[in-house]
mmCIF file of C-alpha atoms and ligand atoms in Angstrom:
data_model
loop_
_atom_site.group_PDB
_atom_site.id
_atom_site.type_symbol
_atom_site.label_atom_id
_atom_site.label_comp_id
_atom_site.label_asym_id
_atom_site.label_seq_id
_atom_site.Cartn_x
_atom_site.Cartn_y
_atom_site.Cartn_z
ATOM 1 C CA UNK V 1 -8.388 125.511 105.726
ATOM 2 C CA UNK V 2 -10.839 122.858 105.333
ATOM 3 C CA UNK V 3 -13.851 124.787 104.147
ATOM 4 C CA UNK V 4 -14.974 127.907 102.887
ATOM 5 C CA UNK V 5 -18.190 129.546 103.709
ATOM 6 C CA UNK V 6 -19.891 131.812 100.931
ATOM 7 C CA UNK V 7 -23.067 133.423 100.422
ATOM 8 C CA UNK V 8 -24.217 133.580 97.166
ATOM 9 C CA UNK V 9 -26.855 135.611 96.380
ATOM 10 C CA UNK V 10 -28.732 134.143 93.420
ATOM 11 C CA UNK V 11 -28.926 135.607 90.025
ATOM 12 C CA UNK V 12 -24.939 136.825 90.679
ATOM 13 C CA UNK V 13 -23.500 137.477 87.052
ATOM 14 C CA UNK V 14 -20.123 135.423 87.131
ATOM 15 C CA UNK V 15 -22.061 132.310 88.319
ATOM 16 C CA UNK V 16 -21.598 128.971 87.236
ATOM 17 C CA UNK V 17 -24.309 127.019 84.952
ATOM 18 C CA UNK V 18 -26.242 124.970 87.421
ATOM 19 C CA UNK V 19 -28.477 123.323 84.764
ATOM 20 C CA UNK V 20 -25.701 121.876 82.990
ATOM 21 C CA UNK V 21 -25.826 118.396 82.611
ATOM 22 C CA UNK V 22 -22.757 116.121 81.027
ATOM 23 C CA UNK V 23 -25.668 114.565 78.123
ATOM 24 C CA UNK V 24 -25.261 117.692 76.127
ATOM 25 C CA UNK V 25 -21.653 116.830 75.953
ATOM 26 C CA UNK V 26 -21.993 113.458 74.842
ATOM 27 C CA UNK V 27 -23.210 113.771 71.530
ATOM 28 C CA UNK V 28 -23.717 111.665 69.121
ATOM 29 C CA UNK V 29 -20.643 109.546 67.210
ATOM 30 C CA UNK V 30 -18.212 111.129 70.301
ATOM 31 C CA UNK V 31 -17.206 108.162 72.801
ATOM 32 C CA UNK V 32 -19.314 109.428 76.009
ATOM 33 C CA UNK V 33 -17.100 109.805 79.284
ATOM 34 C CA UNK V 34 -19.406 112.556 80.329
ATOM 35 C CA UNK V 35 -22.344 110.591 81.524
ATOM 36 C CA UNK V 36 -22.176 108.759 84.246
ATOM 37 C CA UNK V 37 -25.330 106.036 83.438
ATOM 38 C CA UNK V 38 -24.032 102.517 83.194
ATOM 39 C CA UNK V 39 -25.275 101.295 79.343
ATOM 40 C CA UNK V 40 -24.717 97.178 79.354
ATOM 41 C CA UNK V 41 -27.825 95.230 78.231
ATOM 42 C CA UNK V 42 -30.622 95.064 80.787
ATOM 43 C CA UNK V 43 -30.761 92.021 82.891
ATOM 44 C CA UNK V 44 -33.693 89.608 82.331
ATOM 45 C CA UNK V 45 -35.338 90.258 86.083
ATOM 46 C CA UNK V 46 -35.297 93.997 85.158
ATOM 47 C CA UNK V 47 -36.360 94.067 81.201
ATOM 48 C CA UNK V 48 -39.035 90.828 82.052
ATOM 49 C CA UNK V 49 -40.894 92.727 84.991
ATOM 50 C CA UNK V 50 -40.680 96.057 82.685
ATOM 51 C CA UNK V 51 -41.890 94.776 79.500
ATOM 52 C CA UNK V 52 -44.424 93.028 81.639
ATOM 53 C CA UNK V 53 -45.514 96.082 82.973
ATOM 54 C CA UNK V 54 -46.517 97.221 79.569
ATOM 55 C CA UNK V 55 -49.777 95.347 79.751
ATOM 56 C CA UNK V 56 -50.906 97.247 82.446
ATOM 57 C CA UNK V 57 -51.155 100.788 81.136
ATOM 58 C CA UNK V 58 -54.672 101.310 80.800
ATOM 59 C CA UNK V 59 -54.551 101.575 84.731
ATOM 60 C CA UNK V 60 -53.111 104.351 86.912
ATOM 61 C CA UNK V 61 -50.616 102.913 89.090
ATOM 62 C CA UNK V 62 -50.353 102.023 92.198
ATOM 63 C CA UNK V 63 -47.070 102.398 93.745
ATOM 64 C CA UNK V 64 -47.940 100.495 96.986
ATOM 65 C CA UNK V 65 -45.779 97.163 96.009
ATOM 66 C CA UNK V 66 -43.034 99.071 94.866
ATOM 67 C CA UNK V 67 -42.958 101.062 98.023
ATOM 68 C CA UNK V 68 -43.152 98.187 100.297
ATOM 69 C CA UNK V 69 -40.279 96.707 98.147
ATOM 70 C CA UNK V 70 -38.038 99.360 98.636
ATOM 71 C CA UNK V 71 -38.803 99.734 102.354
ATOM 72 C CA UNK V 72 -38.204 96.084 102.678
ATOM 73 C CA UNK V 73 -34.585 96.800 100.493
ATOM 74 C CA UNK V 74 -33.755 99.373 103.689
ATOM 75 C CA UNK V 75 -35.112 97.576 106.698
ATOM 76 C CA UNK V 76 -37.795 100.829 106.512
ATOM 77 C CA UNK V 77 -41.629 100.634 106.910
ATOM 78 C CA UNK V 78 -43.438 101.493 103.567
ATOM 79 C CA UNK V 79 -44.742 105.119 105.028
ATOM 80 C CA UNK V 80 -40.598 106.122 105.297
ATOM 81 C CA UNK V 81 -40.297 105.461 101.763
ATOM 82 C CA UNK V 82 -41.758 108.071 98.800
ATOM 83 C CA UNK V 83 -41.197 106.770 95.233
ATOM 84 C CA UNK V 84 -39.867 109.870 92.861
ATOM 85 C CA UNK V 85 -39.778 110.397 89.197
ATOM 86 C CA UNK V 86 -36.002 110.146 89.991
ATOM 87 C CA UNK V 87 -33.946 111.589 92.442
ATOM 88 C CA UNK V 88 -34.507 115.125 90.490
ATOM 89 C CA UNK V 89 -37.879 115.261 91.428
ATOM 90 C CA UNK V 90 -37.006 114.346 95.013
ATOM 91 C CA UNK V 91 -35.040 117.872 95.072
ATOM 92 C CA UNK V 92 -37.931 119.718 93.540
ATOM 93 C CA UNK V 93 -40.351 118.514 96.152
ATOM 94 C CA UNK V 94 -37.681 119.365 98.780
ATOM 95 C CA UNK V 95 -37.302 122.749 97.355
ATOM 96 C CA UNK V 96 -41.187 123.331 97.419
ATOM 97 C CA UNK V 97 -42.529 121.593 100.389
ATOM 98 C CA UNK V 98 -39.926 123.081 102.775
ATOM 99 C CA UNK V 99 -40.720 126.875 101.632
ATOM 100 C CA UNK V 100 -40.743 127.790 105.158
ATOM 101 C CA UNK V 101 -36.523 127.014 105.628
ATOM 102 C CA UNK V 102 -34.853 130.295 106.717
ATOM 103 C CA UNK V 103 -31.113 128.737 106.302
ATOM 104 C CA UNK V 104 -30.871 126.487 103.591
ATOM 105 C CA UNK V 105 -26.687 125.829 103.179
ATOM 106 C CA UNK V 106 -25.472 123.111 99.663
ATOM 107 C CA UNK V 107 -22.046 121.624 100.119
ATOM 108 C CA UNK V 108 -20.265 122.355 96.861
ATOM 109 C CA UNK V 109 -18.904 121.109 94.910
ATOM 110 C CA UNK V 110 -21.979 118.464 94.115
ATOM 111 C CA UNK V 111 -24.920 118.247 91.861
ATOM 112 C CA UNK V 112 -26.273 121.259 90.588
ATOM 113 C CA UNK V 113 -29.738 120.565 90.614
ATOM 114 C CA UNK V 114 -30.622 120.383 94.643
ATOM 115 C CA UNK V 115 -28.957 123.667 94.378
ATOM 116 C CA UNK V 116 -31.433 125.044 91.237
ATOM 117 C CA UNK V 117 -34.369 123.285 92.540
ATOM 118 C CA UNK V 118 -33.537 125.262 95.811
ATOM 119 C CA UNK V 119 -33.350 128.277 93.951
ATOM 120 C CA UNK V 120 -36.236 127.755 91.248
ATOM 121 C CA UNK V 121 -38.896 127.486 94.974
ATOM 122 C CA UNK V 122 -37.683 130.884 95.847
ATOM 123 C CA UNK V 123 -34.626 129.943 97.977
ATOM 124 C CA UNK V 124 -31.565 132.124 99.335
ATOM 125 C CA UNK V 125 -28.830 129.569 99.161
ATOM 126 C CA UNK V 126 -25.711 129.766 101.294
ATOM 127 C CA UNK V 127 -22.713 127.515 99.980
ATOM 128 C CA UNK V 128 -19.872 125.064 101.454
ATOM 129 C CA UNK V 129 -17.090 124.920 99.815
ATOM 130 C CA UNK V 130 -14.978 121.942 100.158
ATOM 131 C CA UNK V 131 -11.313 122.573 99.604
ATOM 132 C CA UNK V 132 -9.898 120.650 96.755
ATOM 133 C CA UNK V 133 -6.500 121.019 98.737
ATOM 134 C CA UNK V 134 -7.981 118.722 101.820
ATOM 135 C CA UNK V 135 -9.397 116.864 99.217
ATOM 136 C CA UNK V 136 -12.744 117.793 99.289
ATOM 137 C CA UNK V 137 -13.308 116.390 102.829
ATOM 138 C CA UNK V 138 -15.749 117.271 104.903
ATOM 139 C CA UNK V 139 -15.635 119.149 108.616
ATOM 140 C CA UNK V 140 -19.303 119.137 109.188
ATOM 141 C CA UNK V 141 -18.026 122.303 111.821
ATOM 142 C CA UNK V 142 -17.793 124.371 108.633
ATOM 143 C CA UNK V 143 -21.757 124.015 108.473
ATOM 144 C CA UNK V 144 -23.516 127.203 109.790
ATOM 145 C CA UNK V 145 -25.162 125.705 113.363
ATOM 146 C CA UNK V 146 -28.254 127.672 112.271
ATOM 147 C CA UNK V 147 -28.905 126.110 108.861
ATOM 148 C CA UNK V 148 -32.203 124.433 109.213
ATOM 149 C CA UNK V 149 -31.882 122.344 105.519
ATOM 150 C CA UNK V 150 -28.566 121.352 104.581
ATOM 151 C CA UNK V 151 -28.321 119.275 101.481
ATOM 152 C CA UNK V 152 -24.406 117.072 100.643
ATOM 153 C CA UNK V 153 -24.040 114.164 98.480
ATOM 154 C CA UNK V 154 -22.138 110.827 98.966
ATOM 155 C CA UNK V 155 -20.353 109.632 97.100
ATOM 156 C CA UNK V 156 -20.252 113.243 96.049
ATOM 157 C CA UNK V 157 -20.642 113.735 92.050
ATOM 158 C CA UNK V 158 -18.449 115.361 90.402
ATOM 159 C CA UNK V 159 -15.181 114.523 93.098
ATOM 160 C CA UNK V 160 -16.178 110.748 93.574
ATOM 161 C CA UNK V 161 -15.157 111.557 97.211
ATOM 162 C CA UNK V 162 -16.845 108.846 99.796
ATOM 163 C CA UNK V 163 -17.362 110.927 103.003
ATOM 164 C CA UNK V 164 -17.819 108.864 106.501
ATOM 165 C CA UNK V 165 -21.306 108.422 107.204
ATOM 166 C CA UNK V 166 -20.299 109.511 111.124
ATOM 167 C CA UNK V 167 -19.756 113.074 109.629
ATOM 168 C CA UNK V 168 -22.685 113.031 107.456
ATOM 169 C CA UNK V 169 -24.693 111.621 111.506
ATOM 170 C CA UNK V 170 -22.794 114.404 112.944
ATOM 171 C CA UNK V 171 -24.738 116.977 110.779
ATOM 172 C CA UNK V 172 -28.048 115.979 111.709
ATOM 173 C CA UNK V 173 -30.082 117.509 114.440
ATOM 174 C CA UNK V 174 -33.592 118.642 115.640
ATOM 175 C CA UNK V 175 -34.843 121.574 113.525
ATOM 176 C CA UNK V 176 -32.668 120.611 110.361
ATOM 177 C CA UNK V 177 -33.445 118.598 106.933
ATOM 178 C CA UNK V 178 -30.325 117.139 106.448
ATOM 179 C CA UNK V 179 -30.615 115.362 103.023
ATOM 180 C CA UNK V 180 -27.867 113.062 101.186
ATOM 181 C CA UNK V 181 -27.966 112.539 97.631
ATOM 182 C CA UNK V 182 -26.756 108.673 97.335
ATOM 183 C CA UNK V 183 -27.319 108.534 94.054
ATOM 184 C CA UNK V 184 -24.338 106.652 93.277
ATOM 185 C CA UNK V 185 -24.072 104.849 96.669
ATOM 186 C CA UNK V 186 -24.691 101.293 95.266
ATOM 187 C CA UNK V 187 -21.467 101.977 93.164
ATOM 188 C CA UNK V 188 -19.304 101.987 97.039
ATOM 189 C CA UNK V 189 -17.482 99.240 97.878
ATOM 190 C CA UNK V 190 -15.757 98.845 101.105
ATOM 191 C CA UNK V 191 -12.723 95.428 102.191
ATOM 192 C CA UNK V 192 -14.906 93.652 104.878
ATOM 193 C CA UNK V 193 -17.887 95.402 104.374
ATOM 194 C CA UNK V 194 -21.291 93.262 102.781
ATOM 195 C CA UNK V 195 -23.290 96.452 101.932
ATOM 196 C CA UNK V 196 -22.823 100.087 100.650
ATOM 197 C CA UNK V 197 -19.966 101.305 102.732
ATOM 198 C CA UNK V 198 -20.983 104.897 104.495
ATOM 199 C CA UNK V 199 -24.686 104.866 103.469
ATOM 200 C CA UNK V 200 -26.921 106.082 105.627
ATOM 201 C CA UNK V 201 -30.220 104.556 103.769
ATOM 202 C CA UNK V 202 -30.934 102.467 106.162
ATOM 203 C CA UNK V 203 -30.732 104.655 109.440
ATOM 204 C CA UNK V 204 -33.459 105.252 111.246
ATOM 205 C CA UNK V 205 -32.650 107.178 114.330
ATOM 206 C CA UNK V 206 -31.251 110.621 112.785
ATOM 207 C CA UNK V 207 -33.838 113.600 113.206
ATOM 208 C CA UNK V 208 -34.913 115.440 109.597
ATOM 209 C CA UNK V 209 -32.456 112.931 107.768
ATOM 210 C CA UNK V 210 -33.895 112.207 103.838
ATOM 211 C CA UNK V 211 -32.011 109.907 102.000
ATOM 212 C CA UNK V 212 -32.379 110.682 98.245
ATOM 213 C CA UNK V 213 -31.549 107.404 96.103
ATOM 214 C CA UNK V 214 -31.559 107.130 92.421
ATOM 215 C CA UNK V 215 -32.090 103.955 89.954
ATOM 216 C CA UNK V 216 -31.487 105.541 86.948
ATOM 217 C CA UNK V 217 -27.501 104.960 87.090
ATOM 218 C CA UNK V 218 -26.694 101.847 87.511
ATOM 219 C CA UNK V 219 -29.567 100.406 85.914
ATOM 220 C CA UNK V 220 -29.499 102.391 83.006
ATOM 221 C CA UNK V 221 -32.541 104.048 83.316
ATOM 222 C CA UNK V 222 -32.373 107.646 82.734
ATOM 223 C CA UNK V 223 -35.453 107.830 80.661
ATOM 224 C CA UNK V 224 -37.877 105.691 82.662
ATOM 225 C CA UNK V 225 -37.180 108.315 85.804
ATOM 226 C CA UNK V 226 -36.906 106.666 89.007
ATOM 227 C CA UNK V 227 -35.784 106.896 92.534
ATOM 228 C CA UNK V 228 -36.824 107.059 96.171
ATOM 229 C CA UNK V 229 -36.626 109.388 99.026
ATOM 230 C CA UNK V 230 -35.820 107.656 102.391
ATOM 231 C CA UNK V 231 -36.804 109.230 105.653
ATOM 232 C CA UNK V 232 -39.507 109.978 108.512
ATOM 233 C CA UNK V 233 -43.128 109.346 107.948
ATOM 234 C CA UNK V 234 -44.193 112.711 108.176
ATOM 235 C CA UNK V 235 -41.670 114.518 106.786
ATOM 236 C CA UNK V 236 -42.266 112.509 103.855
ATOM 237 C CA UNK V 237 -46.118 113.267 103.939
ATOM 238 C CA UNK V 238 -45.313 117.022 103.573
ATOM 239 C CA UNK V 239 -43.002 116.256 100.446
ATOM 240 C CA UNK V 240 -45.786 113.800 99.197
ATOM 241 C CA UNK V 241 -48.011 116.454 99.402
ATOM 242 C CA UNK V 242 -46.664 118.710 96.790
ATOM 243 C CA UNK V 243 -46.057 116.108 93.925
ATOM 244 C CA UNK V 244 -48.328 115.724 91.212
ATOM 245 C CA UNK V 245 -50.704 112.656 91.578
ATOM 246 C CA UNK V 246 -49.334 109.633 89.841
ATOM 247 C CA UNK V 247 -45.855 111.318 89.237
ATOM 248 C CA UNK V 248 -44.325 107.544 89.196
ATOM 249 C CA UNK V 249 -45.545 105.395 86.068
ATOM 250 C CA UNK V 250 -46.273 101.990 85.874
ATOM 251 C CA UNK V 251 -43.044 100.803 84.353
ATOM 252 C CA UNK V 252 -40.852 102.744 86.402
ATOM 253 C CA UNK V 253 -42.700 101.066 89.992
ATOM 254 C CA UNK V 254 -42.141 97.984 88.409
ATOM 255 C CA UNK V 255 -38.367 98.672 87.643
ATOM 256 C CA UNK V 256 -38.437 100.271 91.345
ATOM 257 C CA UNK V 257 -39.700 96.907 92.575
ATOM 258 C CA UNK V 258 -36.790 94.503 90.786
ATOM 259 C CA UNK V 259 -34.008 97.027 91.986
ATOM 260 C CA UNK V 260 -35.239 96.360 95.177
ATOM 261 C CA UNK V 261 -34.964 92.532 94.698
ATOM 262 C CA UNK V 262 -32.141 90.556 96.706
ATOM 263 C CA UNK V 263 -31.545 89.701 93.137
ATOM 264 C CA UNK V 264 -30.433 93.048 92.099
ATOM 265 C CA UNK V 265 -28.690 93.732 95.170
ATOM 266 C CA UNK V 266 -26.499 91.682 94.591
ATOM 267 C CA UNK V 267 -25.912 92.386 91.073
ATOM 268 C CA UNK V 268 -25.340 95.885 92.462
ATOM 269 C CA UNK V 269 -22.224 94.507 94.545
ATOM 270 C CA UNK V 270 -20.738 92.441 91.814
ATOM 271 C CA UNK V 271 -20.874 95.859 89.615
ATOM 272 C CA UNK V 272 -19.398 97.743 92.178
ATOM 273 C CA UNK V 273 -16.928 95.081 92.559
ATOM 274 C CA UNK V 274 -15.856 95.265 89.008
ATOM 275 C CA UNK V 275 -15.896 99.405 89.181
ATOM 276 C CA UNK V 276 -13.663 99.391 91.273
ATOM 277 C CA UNK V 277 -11.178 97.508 89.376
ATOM 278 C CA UNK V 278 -11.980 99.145 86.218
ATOM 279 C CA UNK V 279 -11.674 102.595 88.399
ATOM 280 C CA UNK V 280 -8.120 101.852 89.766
ATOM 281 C CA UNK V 281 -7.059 101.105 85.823
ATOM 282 C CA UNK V 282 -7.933 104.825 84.564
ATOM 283 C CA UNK V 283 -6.377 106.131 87.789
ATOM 284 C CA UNK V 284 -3.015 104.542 87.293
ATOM 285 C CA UNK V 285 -3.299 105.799 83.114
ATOM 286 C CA UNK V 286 -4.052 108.960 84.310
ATOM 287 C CA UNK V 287 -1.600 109.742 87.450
ATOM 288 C CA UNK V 288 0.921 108.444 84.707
ATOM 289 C CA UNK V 289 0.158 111.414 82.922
ATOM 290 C CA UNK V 290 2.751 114.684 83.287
ATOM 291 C CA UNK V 291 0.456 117.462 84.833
ATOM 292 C CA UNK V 292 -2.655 115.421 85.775
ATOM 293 C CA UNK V 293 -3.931 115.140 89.147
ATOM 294 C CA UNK V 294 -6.606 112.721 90.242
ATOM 295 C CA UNK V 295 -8.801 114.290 93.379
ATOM 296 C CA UNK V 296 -8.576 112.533 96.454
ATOM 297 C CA UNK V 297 -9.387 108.910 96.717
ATOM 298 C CA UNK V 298 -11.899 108.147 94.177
ATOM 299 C CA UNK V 299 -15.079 106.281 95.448
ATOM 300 C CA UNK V 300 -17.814 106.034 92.648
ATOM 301 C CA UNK V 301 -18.406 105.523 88.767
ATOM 302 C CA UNK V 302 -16.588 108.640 87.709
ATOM 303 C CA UNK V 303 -12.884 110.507 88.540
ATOM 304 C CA UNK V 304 -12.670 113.927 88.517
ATOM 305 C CA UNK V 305 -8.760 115.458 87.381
ATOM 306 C CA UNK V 306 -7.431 118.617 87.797
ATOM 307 C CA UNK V 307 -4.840 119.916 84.836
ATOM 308 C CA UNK V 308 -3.962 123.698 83.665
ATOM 309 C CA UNK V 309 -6.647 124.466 80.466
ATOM 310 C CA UNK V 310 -8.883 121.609 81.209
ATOM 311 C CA UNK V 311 -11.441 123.464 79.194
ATOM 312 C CA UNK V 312 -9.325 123.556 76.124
ATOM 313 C CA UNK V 313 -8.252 119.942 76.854
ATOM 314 C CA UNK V 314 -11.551 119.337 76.810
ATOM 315 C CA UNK V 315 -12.311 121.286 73.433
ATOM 316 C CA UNK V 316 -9.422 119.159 71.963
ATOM 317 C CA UNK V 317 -10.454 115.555 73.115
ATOM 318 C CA UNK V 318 -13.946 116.415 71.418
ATOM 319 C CA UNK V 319 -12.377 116.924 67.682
ATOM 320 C CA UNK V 320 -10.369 113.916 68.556
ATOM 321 C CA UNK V 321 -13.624 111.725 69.318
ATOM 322 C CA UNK V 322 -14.272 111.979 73.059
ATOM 323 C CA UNK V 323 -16.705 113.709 75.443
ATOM 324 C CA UNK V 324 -15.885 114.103 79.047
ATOM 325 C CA UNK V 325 -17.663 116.457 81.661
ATOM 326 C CA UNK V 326 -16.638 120.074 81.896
ATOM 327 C CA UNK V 327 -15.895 121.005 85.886
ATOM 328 C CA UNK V 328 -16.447 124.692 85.558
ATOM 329 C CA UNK V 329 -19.800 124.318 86.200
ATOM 330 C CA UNK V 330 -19.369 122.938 89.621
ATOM 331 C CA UNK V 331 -19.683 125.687 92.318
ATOM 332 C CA UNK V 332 -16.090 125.350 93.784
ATOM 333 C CA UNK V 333 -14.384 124.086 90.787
ATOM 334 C CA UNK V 334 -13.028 126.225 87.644
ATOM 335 C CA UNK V 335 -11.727 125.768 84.089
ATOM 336 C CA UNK V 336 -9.026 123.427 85.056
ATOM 337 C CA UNK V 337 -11.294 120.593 86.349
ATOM 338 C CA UNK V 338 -12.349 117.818 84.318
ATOM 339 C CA UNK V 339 -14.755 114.563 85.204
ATOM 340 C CA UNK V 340 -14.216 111.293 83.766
ATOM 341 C CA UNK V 341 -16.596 108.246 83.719
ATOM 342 C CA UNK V 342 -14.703 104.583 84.246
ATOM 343 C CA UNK V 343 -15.161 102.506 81.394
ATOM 344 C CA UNK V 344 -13.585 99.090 80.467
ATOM 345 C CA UNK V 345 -9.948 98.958 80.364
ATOM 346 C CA UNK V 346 -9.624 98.979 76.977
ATOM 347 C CA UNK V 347 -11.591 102.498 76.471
ATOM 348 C CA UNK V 348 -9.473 103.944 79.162
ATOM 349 C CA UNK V 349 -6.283 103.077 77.692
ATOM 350 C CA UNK V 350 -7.194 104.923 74.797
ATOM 351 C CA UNK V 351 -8.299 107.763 76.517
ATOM 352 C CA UNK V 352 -5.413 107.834 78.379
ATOM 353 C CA UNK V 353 -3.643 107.972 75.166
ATOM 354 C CA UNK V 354 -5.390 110.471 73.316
ATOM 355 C CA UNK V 355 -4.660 112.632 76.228
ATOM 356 C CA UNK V 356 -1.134 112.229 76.784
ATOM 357 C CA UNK V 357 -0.957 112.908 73.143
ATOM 358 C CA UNK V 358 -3.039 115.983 73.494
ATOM 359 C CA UNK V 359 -0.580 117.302 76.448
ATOM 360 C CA UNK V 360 2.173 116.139 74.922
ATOM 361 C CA UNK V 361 1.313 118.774 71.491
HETATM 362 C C1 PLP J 401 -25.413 113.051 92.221
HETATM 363 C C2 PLP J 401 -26.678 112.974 91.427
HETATM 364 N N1 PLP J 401 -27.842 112.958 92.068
HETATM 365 C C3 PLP J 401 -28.990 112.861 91.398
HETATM 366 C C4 PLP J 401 -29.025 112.810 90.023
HETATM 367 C C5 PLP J 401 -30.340 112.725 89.328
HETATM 368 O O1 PLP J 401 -30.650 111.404 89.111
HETATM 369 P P1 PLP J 401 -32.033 110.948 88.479
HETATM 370 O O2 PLP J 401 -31.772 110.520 87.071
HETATM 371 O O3 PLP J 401 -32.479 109.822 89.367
HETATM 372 O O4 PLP J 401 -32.975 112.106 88.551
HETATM 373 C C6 PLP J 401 -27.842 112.838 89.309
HETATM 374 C C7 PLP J 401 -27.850 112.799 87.832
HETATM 375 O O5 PLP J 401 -26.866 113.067 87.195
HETATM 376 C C8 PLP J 401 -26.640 112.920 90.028
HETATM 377 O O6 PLP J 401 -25.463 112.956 89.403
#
């Protein structure tokens, strides 16, 4: 079985915690593998431009360079592009602008929060589950032909799984939202390939598609909020219609419009680049480990494990000076799911460590 469909009616008792987020985890003096926000110094065409931008505060912005930035970034005209205050509030004006949905279906396990902000507007949701045992792949059959808003991410947070952007095409059609959450897409990296393997940010001819993009990761911007929504004109004029005026400030259009830069593209590559070598370090610690299981092939900034007791694992690594993300809050997971940001070698080895010596106890 590749897939399970559930219906979840919301407010169940046994549910999982959608609003928890891996920064209450990570707190202070504990070494943070729960967040997934990259945290090296800011580059000088990122902290110039935002420092810069300080001057300007007595005005209320104007997003229109930053929008014609980012639509340049995506080979998009500026009206297919709608600056957010992050890629949360992209799923809030989702949520809100398309009240009239009748079928709205989340593949799980992902992000919580297109799920809650789907909820919090009123929303029945209807779940995917992807099967941990097919590693979390996805049949886009398993999605209801009826649902008219069907929301997936890729690479998919919490499994890291990279899904083939000719199944995410397949799920688009005439009458649906489809929306993909690439909010770790610029962390891909593909042999042979010069751009963000599987990303479908820069395709134009898919009906109801909304690409939801995120600059708060890579750049280390969680606080400024920041990101994008990608899609057509006028489905973007209904979303723009329900956020708040001037919901993007003046420093975060002007970080919008150096992430868009050639500049930072390319920085983007070179970190993905290095990811990916720092990635396939922890994975060979931790498939080392008796009892450990990486999930499928890991794609992004973060691993997710399974092992029996993760949660107390989990307890234990925090007296011993680590945070790392609980799973059992992800729809589809449970208590023996961990995830695991990629660090530098060196903080993986001891990880690694600490955790054999934890299973070995
Ligand atoms: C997959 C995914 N999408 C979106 C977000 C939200 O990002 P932002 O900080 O841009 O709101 C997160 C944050 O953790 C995430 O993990």
């Amino acid at each position: 079985m590749r897939g399970q469909l559930i219906e979840v009616p919301p407010g169940t008792g046994d549910e999982p915690d959608l609003g928890h987020h891996g920064d209450v985890e990570a707190t202070p003096g504990l070494v943070d593998l729960a967040v997934n926000v990259r945290r090296d110094p800011m580059p000088d065409w990122l902290a110039d431009p935002l420092t810069a931008s300080l001057g300007g505060l007595a005005a209320y912005p104007d997003p229109g360079p930053a929008r014609a930035a980012v639509a340049a970034r995506h080979g998009r005209p500026p009206e297919e592009v709608l600056l957010t205050a992050g890629a949360a509030e992209g799923f809030v004006l989702l949520a809100r602008a398309l009240a009239g949905v009748r079928r709205p279906v989340v593949v799980h396990p992902q992000f919580t929060e297109p799920e809650a902000a789907l909820r919090a507007a009123g929303h029945e949701v209807e779940r995917v589950l992807l099967d941990p045992a097919d590693d979390f792949r996805l049949d886009p059959a398993r999605v209801p032909a009826d649902a008219d808003l069907v929301m997936i991410g890729n690479p998919t947070n919490p499994t890291s799984v990279l899904h083939p952007a000719a199944d995410l095409a397949a799920l688009a059609r005439p009458g649906r939202v489809l929306v993909v959450d690439e909010a770790f897409a610029d962390t891909t990296l593909a042999p042979g390939v010069a751009g963000e393997p599987e990303s479908l940010a820069g395709r134009r001819d898919l009906p109801g598609l909304v690409v939801v993009r995120s600059l708060t990761k890579t750049w280390g911007l969680a606080g400024l909020r920041i990101g994008y929504l990608l899609g057509e004109a006028a489905l973007l004029d209904r979303l723009a219609a329900v956020q708040p005026l001037w919901a993007v400030s003046t420093p975060a259009l002007a970080a919008a419009t150096a992430c868009a830069s050639p500049t930072a593209v390319a920085a983007e590559r070179a970190i993905a680049a290095r990811l990916a070598v720092d990635r396939d370090h922890l994975v060979a610690r931790l498939s080392a480990l008796p009892g450990v299981r990486v999930a499928a092939r890991p794609a992004s900034a973060f691993v997710l494990l399974h092992l029996a007791g993760a949660n107390r694992v989990r307890e234990t690594l925090r007296e011993r000076g680590w945070a790392v993300r609980r799973g059992d809050t992800f729809p589809g997971l449970g208590p023996d799911w961990l995830r695991v940001a990629v660090r530098d070698p060196a903080t993986s080895d001891a990880f690694t460590e600490v955790l054999a010596e934890i299973l070995e106890a």
